Short mmCIF file of C-alpha atoms in Angstrom, two decimals:
data_model
loop_
_atom_site.label_atom_id
_atom_site.label_comp_id
_atom_site.label_asym_id
_atom_site.label_seq_id
_atom_site.Cartn_x
_atom_site.Cartn_y
_atom_site.Cartn_z
CA MET A 1 -42.32 -21.84 5.45
CA SER A 2 -39.02 -22.91 6.97
CA VAL A 3 -36.28 -20.31 7.18
CA VAL A 4 -32.59 -21.16 6.82
CA LEU A 5 -30.72 -19.11 9.39
CA PRO A 6 -27.40 -17.58 8.26
CA SER A 7 -24.22 -18.78 9.90
CA LEU A 8 -22.13 -16.08 11.55
CA THR A 9 -18.40 -16.39 10.97
CA THR A 10 -15.20 -14.53 11.69
CA PHE A 11 -14.82 -11.17 9.98
CA ASP A 12 -12.78 -11.36 6.78
CA PRO A 13 -9.86 -8.97 7.52
CA GLU A 14 -8.26 -6.63 5.05
CA THR A 15 -6.00 -8.76 2.90
CA SER A 16 -5.39 -6.79 -0.28
CA SER A 17 -1.72 -6.09 -0.81
CA GLU A 18 -2.51 -2.40 -0.62
CA GLY A 19 -4.63 -2.69 2.49
CA ALA A 20 -8.11 -2.60 0.93
CA LEU A 21 -10.82 -5.26 0.66
CA ASP A 22 -11.24 -6.60 -2.86
CA PRO A 23 -14.52 -8.54 -2.98
CA LEU A 24 -14.69 -8.63 -6.79
CA GLY A 25 -11.03 -9.29 -7.60
CA LEU A 26 -10.60 -5.96 -9.37
CA TYR A 27 -7.35 -4.89 -7.73
CA LEU A 28 -4.90 -7.32 -9.36
CA ILE A 29 -5.12 -5.86 -12.86
CA ALA A 30 -5.35 -2.29 -11.54
CA ASP A 31 -2.10 -2.83 -9.63
CA GLN A 32 -0.35 -4.15 -12.74
CA LEU A 33 -1.48 -1.08 -14.67
CA ALA A 34 -0.29 1.21 -11.88
CA THR A 35 3.07 -0.58 -11.82
CA ARG A 36 3.43 -0.01 -15.55
CA LEU A 37 2.67 3.67 -14.99
CA VAL A 38 5.08 4.15 -12.07
CA PRO A 39 7.36 1.14 -11.43
CA ALA A 40 8.52 0.40 -7.87
CA VAL A 41 6.18 2.91 -6.17
CA ARG A 42 3.36 1.44 -4.09
CA GLU A 43 0.20 2.98 -2.65
CA ARG A 44 1.28 2.33 0.95
CA MET A 45 4.29 4.62 0.53
CA GLN A 46 3.77 7.96 2.24
CA ARG A 47 7.08 9.32 3.57
CA ILE A 48 10.03 9.37 1.21
CA ARG A 49 12.53 9.80 4.04
CA PHE A 50 12.26 6.12 4.89
CA LEU A 51 14.67 5.65 1.97
CA THR A 52 17.23 7.59 4.02
CA ALA A 53 16.47 5.52 7.12
CA MET A 54 17.06 2.38 5.05
CA ALA A 55 20.31 3.71 3.55
CA VAL A 56 21.66 4.72 6.97
CA GLY A 57 20.54 1.38 8.39
CA ALA A 58 22.23 -0.52 5.56
CA ILE A 59 25.54 1.13 6.46
CA VAL A 60 25.01 0.67 10.20
CA THR A 61 24.22 -3.05 9.83
CA GLU A 62 26.58 -3.88 6.95
CA GLU A 63 29.01 -5.75 9.19
CA PHE A 64 26.37 -8.08 10.62
CA GLU A 65 25.88 -11.48 9.02
CA PRO A 66 22.22 -12.48 8.62
CA SER A 67 23.08 -16.15 9.05
CA SER A 68 24.31 -15.55 12.59
CA VAL A 69 20.90 -14.57 13.94
CA GLU A 70 17.35 -15.82 13.80
CA GLU A 71 15.65 -15.13 10.48
CA SER A 72 12.84 -13.25 12.23
CA CYS A 73 15.41 -10.88 13.78
CA ALA A 74 17.58 -9.89 10.83
CA PRO A 75 19.90 -6.92 11.52
CA TRP A 76 17.92 -4.62 9.23
CA LEU A 77 14.73 -5.51 11.09
CA VAL A 78 16.32 -4.77 14.46
CA TRP A 79 17.37 -1.40 13.02
CA GLU A 80 13.76 -0.82 12.01
CA TRP A 81 12.64 -1.63 15.57
CA LEU A 82 15.06 0.95 16.94
CA VAL A 83 14.02 3.68 14.48
CA VAL A 84 10.28 3.21 15.04
CA GLU A 85 10.70 2.92 18.80
CA SER A 86 12.78 6.11 18.88
CA LEU A 87 10.06 8.02 17.02
CA LEU A 88 7.41 6.82 19.47
CA ARG A 89 9.64 7.64 22.46
CA SER A 90 10.22 11.22 21.32
CA PRO A 91 7.78 13.62 23.02
CA THR A 92 8.24 16.18 20.24
CA ILE A 93 7.67 13.75 17.38
CA ALA A 94 5.30 11.00 18.50
CA SER A 95 2.13 13.11 18.53
CA GLU A 96 2.73 14.37 14.97
CA LEU A 97 3.62 11.07 13.30
CA ARG A 98 1.85 10.01 10.14
CA GLY A 99 2.67 7.42 7.53
CA VAL A 100 4.95 5.39 9.82
CA PRO A 101 4.27 1.64 9.62
CA GLY A 102 3.99 -0.20 12.92
CA THR A 103 3.28 2.73 15.23
CA LEU A 104 0.18 1.21 16.86
CA VAL A 105 1.83 -2.11 17.74
CA THR A 106 4.97 -0.28 18.86
CA LYS A 107 3.02 1.99 21.17
CA ARG A 108 1.23 -1.04 22.60
CA ALA A 109 4.51 -2.89 23.16
CA LEU A 110 6.21 0.09 24.84
CA ASN A 111 3.25 0.58 27.15
CA SER A 112 3.19 -3.12 27.98
CA HIS A 113 6.84 -4.18 28.35
CA LYS A 114 9.03 -1.26 27.22
CA TYR A 115 10.71 -2.95 24.24
CA LEU A 116 10.10 -4.35 20.76
CA ASP A 117 10.75 -7.89 19.56
CA ASP A 118 9.55 -10.10 16.73
CA LYS A 119 6.43 -11.11 18.66
CA SER A 120 5.33 -7.61 19.61
CA TYR A 121 6.12 -5.93 16.28
CA LEU A 122 4.29 -6.42 12.96
CA LYS A 123 3.41 -10.02 12.13
CA THR A 124 4.75 -9.63 8.58
CA PRO A 125 7.35 -6.83 8.73
CA ARG A 126 8.83 -7.93 5.41
CA ILE A 127 5.60 -6.69 3.84
CA PHE A 128 4.20 -4.07 6.20
CA GLY A 129 7.24 -2.60 7.99
CA PHE A 130 8.98 0.36 6.40
CA HIS A 131 11.67 -1.89 4.91
CA GLY A 132 8.94 -4.10 3.45
CA VAL A 133 6.96 -1.17 2.05
CA TYR A 134 9.92 0.71 0.54
CA LYS A 135 12.26 -2.18 -0.33
CA ARG A 136 11.26 -2.39 -4.00
CA LEU A 137 11.82 1.34 -4.48
CA ALA A 138 15.13 1.33 -2.57
CA ILE A 139 16.41 -1.53 -4.74
CA HIS A 140 15.20 0.11 -7.95
CA LEU A 141 17.04 3.34 -7.06
CA GLY A 142 20.26 1.51 -6.24
CA LEU A 143 20.30 2.16 -2.49
CA VAL A 144 20.25 -1.44 -1.22
CA ASP A 145 20.28 -4.95 -2.62
CA VAL A 146 17.76 -7.70 -1.90
CA HIS A 147 19.57 -8.50 1.36
CA MET A 148 19.37 -4.86 2.51
CA LYS A 149 23.11 -4.37 2.00
CA PRO A 150 24.21 -0.88 0.89
CA GLN A 151 24.74 -0.15 -2.78
CA ALA A 152 26.48 2.81 -4.44
CA GLY A 153 23.51 5.14 -4.06
CA ALA A 154 23.35 4.62 -0.30
CA GLU A 155 26.70 6.28 0.37
CA GLU A 156 25.74 9.38 -1.63
CA LEU A 157 22.43 9.72 0.19
CA VAL A 158 23.93 9.07 3.62
CA LEU A 159 26.71 11.58 2.94
CA ALA A 160 24.09 14.23 2.06
CA TRP A 161 22.21 13.30 5.24
CA ALA A 162 25.43 13.57 7.29
CA HIS A 163 26.19 17.03 5.87
CA ASP A 164 22.71 18.21 6.85
CA GLN A 165 23.28 16.83 10.34
CA GLY A 166 26.37 19.02 10.69
CA TRP A 167 29.14 16.53 9.88
CA THR A 168 31.74 17.22 7.20
CA ASN A 169 32.00 13.59 6.10
CA LEU A 170 31.00 10.08 7.13
CA ARG A 171 34.14 9.73 9.22
CA ASP A 172 32.89 12.53 11.45
CA ALA A 173 29.56 10.74 11.76
CA ASN A 174 31.19 7.46 12.84
CA PRO A 175 30.81 7.99 16.63
CA VAL A 176 27.05 8.24 16.23
CA LEU A 177 26.87 5.44 13.67
CA ASP A 178 28.99 3.26 15.99
CA ALA A 179 26.61 3.97 18.87
CA TRP A 180 23.72 2.83 16.69
CA ARG A 181 25.69 -0.28 15.65
CA THR A 182 26.22 -1.06 19.31
CA GLY A 183 22.47 -0.70 19.89
CA VAL A 184 21.76 -3.15 17.07
CA ARG A 185 24.40 -5.59 18.37
CA ARG A 186 23.11 -5.52 21.93
CA SER A 187 19.58 -6.05 20.69
CA LEU A 188 20.65 -9.01 18.58
CA GLU A 189 22.56 -10.52 21.49
CA ALA A 190 19.62 -10.26 23.89
CA LYS A 191 17.90 -13.57 24.67
CA PRO A 192 15.54 -13.48 22.86
CA PRO A 193 16.50 -10.59 20.55
CA ARG A 194 14.71 -7.36 21.41
CA THR A 195 15.39 -3.62 21.58
CA HIS A 196 18.00 -3.74 24.33
CA THR A 197 20.36 -0.77 23.95
CA TYR A 198 21.21 0.76 27.36
CA TRP A 199 20.50 4.12 25.70
CA ASN A 200 19.34 7.06 27.77
CA GLY A 201 16.62 9.45 26.67
CA ASP A 202 19.06 11.70 24.83
CA ALA A 203 20.35 8.81 22.71
CA TRP A 204 16.84 7.78 21.72
CA GLU A 205 15.98 11.39 20.93
CA GLN A 206 19.08 11.80 18.73
CA LEU A 207 18.07 8.81 16.59
CA ALA A 208 14.50 10.09 16.33
CA GLN A 209 15.52 13.64 15.38
CA SER A 210 18.09 12.37 12.87
CA LEU A 211 15.55 10.30 10.93
CA LYS A 212 12.12 11.78 11.65
CA PRO A 213 9.91 11.53 8.54
CA ASP A 214 9.58 15.28 7.97
CA GLY A 215 13.15 16.19 8.87
CA ALA A 216 15.07 15.92 5.59
CA GLY A 217 17.65 18.67 5.13
CA LYS A 218 18.46 20.63 1.98
CA ARG A 219 21.19 18.31 0.64
CA GLU A 220 19.23 15.17 1.46
CA ARG A 221 16.11 16.50 -0.24
CA LYS A 222 18.16 17.32 -3.33
CA VAL A 223 19.56 13.78 -3.57
CA LEU A 224 16.17 12.15 -2.96
CA SER A 225 14.55 14.37 -5.60
CA ARG A 226 17.23 13.55 -8.13
CA LEU A 227 16.87 9.82 -7.44
CA LEU A 228 13.11 9.98 -7.96
CA LEU A 229 13.40 12.03 -11.14
CA ASN A 230 16.19 9.99 -12.76
CA THR A 231 15.79 9.52 -16.50
CA ASP A 232 18.36 6.74 -16.92
CA HIS A 233 17.85 2.98 -16.43
CA ARG A 234 16.51 3.68 -12.93
CA ALA A 235 13.73 5.95 -14.22
CA LEU A 236 10.37 5.56 -12.51
CA GLY A 237 8.10 5.67 -15.54
CA ALA A 238 5.56 8.49 -15.39
CA LEU A 239 6.71 9.76 -11.98
CA GLY A 240 8.43 12.77 -13.55
CA ASP A 241 5.30 13.70 -15.47
CA ILE A 242 3.13 13.31 -12.37
CA TRP A 243 5.68 15.34 -10.41
CA GLY A 244 5.31 18.13 -12.95
CA LEU A 245 1.58 18.35 -12.19
CA GLN A 246 2.06 18.93 -8.47
CA GLU A 247 2.76 22.66 -8.45
CA SER A 248 -0.54 23.47 -10.15
CA MET A 249 -2.57 21.35 -7.71
CA ASP A 250 -3.46 21.67 -4.05
CA ASP A 251 -4.49 19.02 -1.55
CA GLU A 252 -8.18 19.86 -1.79
CA SER A 253 -8.39 19.57 -5.57
CA TYR A 254 -5.87 16.74 -5.98
CA CYS A 255 -7.45 13.50 -7.14
CA GLU A 256 -6.54 10.47 -9.22
CA GLU A 257 -9.18 11.26 -11.86
CA LYS A 258 -7.68 14.68 -12.52
CA MET A 259 -4.17 13.26 -12.54
CA VAL A 260 -5.00 10.65 -15.20
CA GLU A 261 -6.76 13.18 -17.44
CA GLU A 262 -3.96 15.75 -17.09
CA LEU A 263 -1.38 13.10 -17.96
CA LYS A 264 -3.17 12.41 -21.23
CA ASN A 265 -2.43 15.99 -22.28
CA ARG A 266 1.04 16.15 -20.75
CA ALA A 267 2.46 12.80 -21.90
CA PRO A 268 0.98 11.63 -25.24
CA SER A 269 3.33 8.63 -25.28
CA LEU A 270 1.43 7.27 -22.29
CA LEU A 271 -1.97 7.42 -24.02
CA PRO A 272 -2.36 3.67 -24.68
CA LEU A 273 -1.65 2.89 -21.00
CA LEU A 274 -3.81 5.76 -19.72
CA ASP A 275 -6.66 4.70 -22.02
CA ALA A 276 -6.37 1.16 -20.67
CA ILE A 277 -6.59 2.54 -17.14
CA SER A 278 -9.64 4.66 -18.01
CA PHE A 279 -11.55 1.87 -19.76
CA TYR A 280 -10.66 -0.72 -17.12
CA GLU A 281 -11.77 1.66 -14.38
CA ALA A 282 -15.08 2.32 -16.18
CA PHE A 283 -15.72 -1.43 -16.16
CA CYS A 284 -14.64 -1.73 -12.51
CA ARG A 285 -16.92 1.13 -11.54
CA LYS A 286 -19.95 -0.66 -12.95
CA LEU A 287 -19.17 -3.86 -11.03
CA SER A 288 -18.27 -2.03 -7.83
CA ASP A 289 -21.35 0.19 -7.84
CA GLY A 290 -23.60 -2.76 -8.66
CA PHE A 291 -22.16 -4.85 -5.84
CA ASN A 292 -22.57 -1.95 -3.41
CA VAL A 293 -26.24 -1.57 -4.40
CA ILE A 294 -26.67 -5.26 -3.59
CA ARG A 295 -25.06 -4.69 -0.18
CA THR A 296 -27.18 -1.61 0.50
CA GLU A 297 -30.44 -3.39 -0.28
CA ALA A 298 -29.39 -6.60 1.48
CA ALA A 299 -28.62 -4.59 4.63
CA LYS A 300 -32.26 -3.44 4.69
CA ALA A 301 -33.65 -6.95 4.40
CA ASP A 302 -34.97 -8.98 7.33
CA ILE A 303 -33.82 -12.47 8.29
CA ARG A 304 -35.37 -13.85 5.11
CA GLY A 305 -32.70 -12.03 3.14
CA LEU A 306 -32.72 -10.24 -0.22
CA THR A 307 -33.94 -11.71 -3.48
CA VAL A 308 -31.26 -10.24 -5.71
CA THR A 309 -33.26 -10.63 -8.92
CA ASP A 310 -35.68 -8.03 -7.53
CA LEU A 311 -32.93 -5.47 -8.21
CA GLY A 312 -33.83 -5.60 -11.88
CA SER A 313 -36.27 -2.79 -11.17
CA ASP A 314 -33.88 -0.78 -8.97
CA GLN A 315 -32.81 2.42 -10.74
CA ALA A 316 -29.33 2.58 -9.18
CA PHE A 317 -28.61 -1.05 -9.98
CA GLU A 318 -30.01 -0.73 -13.48
CA SER A 319 -27.71 2.26 -14.09
CA SER A 320 -24.64 0.33 -12.97
CA ALA A 321 -25.56 -2.66 -15.14
CA ALA A 322 -26.34 -0.58 -18.24
CA ASN A 323 -23.93 -1.14 -21.18
CA LEU A 324 -21.87 -3.57 -19.10
CA THR A 325 -21.01 -5.64 -22.17
CA ASP A 326 -19.75 -2.53 -23.96
CA ALA A 327 -17.63 -1.63 -20.94
CA PHE A 328 -16.18 -5.16 -20.92
CA GLU A 329 -15.31 -4.97 -24.61
CA ALA A 330 -13.71 -1.52 -24.32
CA ALA A 331 -11.59 -2.62 -21.36
CA TYR A 332 -10.52 -5.85 -23.08
CA THR A 333 -9.59 -4.07 -26.32
CA SER A 334 -7.58 -1.34 -24.57
CA LEU A 335 -5.72 -3.90 -22.47
CA GLN A 336 -4.94 -5.89 -25.61
CA VAL A 337 -3.22 -2.84 -27.08
CA ILE A 338 -0.66 -2.74 -24.28
CA ASP A 339 -0.37 -6.41 -23.26
CA ASN A 340 -2.07 -9.53 -24.65
CA GLY A 341 -1.35 -11.39 -21.44
CA LEU A 342 -3.09 -8.75 -19.36
CA ALA A 343 -6.07 -8.82 -21.72
CA SER A 344 -6.25 -12.62 -21.40
CA GLN A 345 -6.12 -12.34 -17.64
CA PHE A 346 -8.99 -9.85 -17.75
CA ASP A 347 -11.02 -12.05 -20.08
CA GLU A 348 -10.51 -15.13 -17.92
CA ARG A 349 -11.46 -13.36 -14.69
CA PHE A 350 -14.47 -11.39 -15.92
CA GLN A 351 -15.77 -13.57 -18.78
CA ARG A 352 -19.21 -13.94 -17.19
CA PHE A 353 -19.83 -10.21 -17.87
CA SER A 354 -18.88 -10.33 -21.57
CA GLY A 355 -22.29 -11.20 -22.96
CA LEU A 356 -25.63 -9.43 -22.96
CA MET A 357 -27.92 -10.40 -20.09
CA PRO A 358 -31.02 -8.99 -18.41
CA VAL A 359 -30.42 -6.72 -15.43
CA GLU A 360 -31.67 -9.29 -12.93
CA GLU A 361 -29.16 -11.81 -14.27
CA VAL A 362 -26.37 -9.28 -13.72
CA SER A 363 -27.22 -9.30 -10.00
CA ILE A 364 -26.86 -13.08 -9.89
CA ALA A 365 -23.65 -12.93 -11.92
CA LEU A 366 -22.17 -10.42 -9.47
CA CYS A 367 -22.98 -12.69 -6.52
CA GLU A 368 -21.50 -15.72 -8.27
CA HIS A 369 -18.41 -13.74 -9.26
CA HIS A 370 -17.88 -12.60 -5.66
CA GLU A 371 -18.17 -16.20 -4.45
CA ALA A 372 -15.58 -17.36 -7.00
CA ILE A 373 -13.16 -14.56 -6.09
CA GLN A 374 -13.41 -15.27 -2.36
CA LYS A 375 -12.94 -19.00 -2.93
CA GLY A 376 -9.75 -18.38 -4.88
CA LYS A 377 -8.07 -15.95 -2.48
CA ASN A 378 -5.98 -18.61 -0.75
CA ASP A 379 -5.72 -22.38 -0.40
CA SER A 380 -8.70 -22.64 1.92
CA GLY A 381 -10.61 -19.69 0.44
CA LYS A 382 -12.23 -16.71 2.14
CA ARG A 383 -15.81 -16.64 3.36
CA THR A 384 -18.20 -14.69 1.17
CA TRP A 385 -19.65 -11.42 2.43
CA PHE A 386 -23.09 -12.98 2.37
CA ASP A 387 -24.71 -16.36 3.01
CA ARG A 388 -26.83 -18.04 0.38
CA LEU A 389 -30.41 -18.74 1.47
CA GLY A 390 -31.47 -20.03 -1.94
CA GLY A 391 -30.64 -19.74 -5.62
CA ASP A 392 -31.24 -16.00 -5.81
CA ARG A 393 -31.58 -15.04 -2.15
CA ILE A 394 -28.74 -13.86 0.09
CA TYR A 395 -28.27 -12.70 3.66
CA LEU A 396 -25.54 -10.07 4.06
CA ARG A 397 -23.21 -10.71 6.98
CA HIS A 398 -23.35 -7.94 9.56
CA GLN A 399 -19.68 -6.95 9.27
CA TYR A 400 -20.26 -5.85 5.67
CA ARG A 401 -23.33 -3.69 6.26
CA GLU A 402 -21.31 -0.71 7.45
CA ASN A 403 -19.96 2.13 5.32
CA VAL A 404 -21.41 1.00 1.99
CA PRO A 405 -20.68 3.78 -0.54
CA GLY A 406 -23.33 4.83 -3.01
CA PRO A 407 -22.76 4.83 -6.79
CA GLN A 408 -19.81 7.01 -7.81
CA PRO A 409 -19.86 6.94 -11.60
CA ASP A 410 -17.26 9.70 -12.00
CA ARG A 411 -14.70 8.28 -9.59
CA LEU A 412 -11.94 5.74 -10.19
CA VAL A 413 -12.24 2.58 -8.13
CA HIS A 414 -8.48 2.28 -7.69
CA ALA A 415 -5.58 4.63 -7.09
CA TYR A 416 -2.70 4.92 -9.55
CA ARG A 417 0.18 6.20 -7.40
CA GLY A 418 -0.98 9.81 -7.38
CA ARG A 419 -1.22 10.08 -3.60
CA PRO A 420 2.24 8.69 -2.68
CA ILE A 421 3.87 10.91 -5.31
CA ARG A 422 1.96 13.88 -3.93
CA ASN A 423 3.27 13.03 -0.46
CA PHE A 424 6.84 12.66 -1.75
CA TYR A 425 6.58 16.05 -3.43
CA LYS A 426 5.32 17.74 -0.27
CA ASP A 427 8.06 16.16 1.86
CA LEU A 428 10.80 17.29 -0.54
CA ARG A 429 9.68 20.85 -1.27
#
């Protein structure tokens, strides 16, 4: 018997907008549901004080015209370089940093050539830098506009920050703000633009201490809390209700599952959305657990690969595939209650799981679904996590054999903004 050898290809990097692999295309609808629950907050958000760093930066860079510099070195981005570099330069802060985008590449750049520029910083800072991560929230709260220019809310927040720093008003803070403006200007004028400030260690340390992620003062915390808990046109959906759950929870017991269930009791008006989340997650859990069983068994197979239809007699796979049609129908119906368009999107993406089928056919359907999702991820498509050796036989690529979770029937597949809100709460207590 001839054996078709699998082709080894480059590892498919993490590409989900929230930094997680999404081999079954489950994240898109989950993210839309989470956005309905808490608008403008994203899972990558961890430290609320970056809103202050953005507000201060918007005032510092307000006089600079974006058109006068390279697009990849916008004034707000140069400000971001300076803030992140200052935090990494500070001996009292660097070792304790968490939740700061770009620290690894910054540390590498400082060790290599002692400065940051557009080539040594994040490849897509507009998405993964702190401005990119927090921009939507900062705009929603009225701190900056789409061009990172200060709005009315920025002055109030910066004034509170200035008071906590020991200044009576923004005029008293001008010498420091002017020094930071000069640092931005010098960096922009460098050829090519880079962090080029002529600052000594004390100047770097002052910037770091003024904006370190866990350093918000009493007045600043009060303004940030009020902004997050607004109930006017800038309200953040269920954030206030989730905030109200925080005092009764601790880090060890805090989980998304508990948050969703507690919200059902606390906010009855959210029940249709929370039910949609619960039913969609139940469907996602079945697909996710089933796919992970396939990976687990495929990792055990030899070079001849795994015949996926053999999983029809596997207890774990059979459990994940049980009542799959019912789970599809419940998810579709609950999504229809809140948004027909979202229900149609669900139906179009997961239609192959809508009808009754034997367990062994579910295994084939999962493989085919994964192939379709990977193919549609971009113009050229992403490679599948396995190679096909025949109609029902696969060979799992080595990069995807590690850290395969077992079935987790009681856990949500996706997060629904509970963790970032928990982090905000802890930072502002």
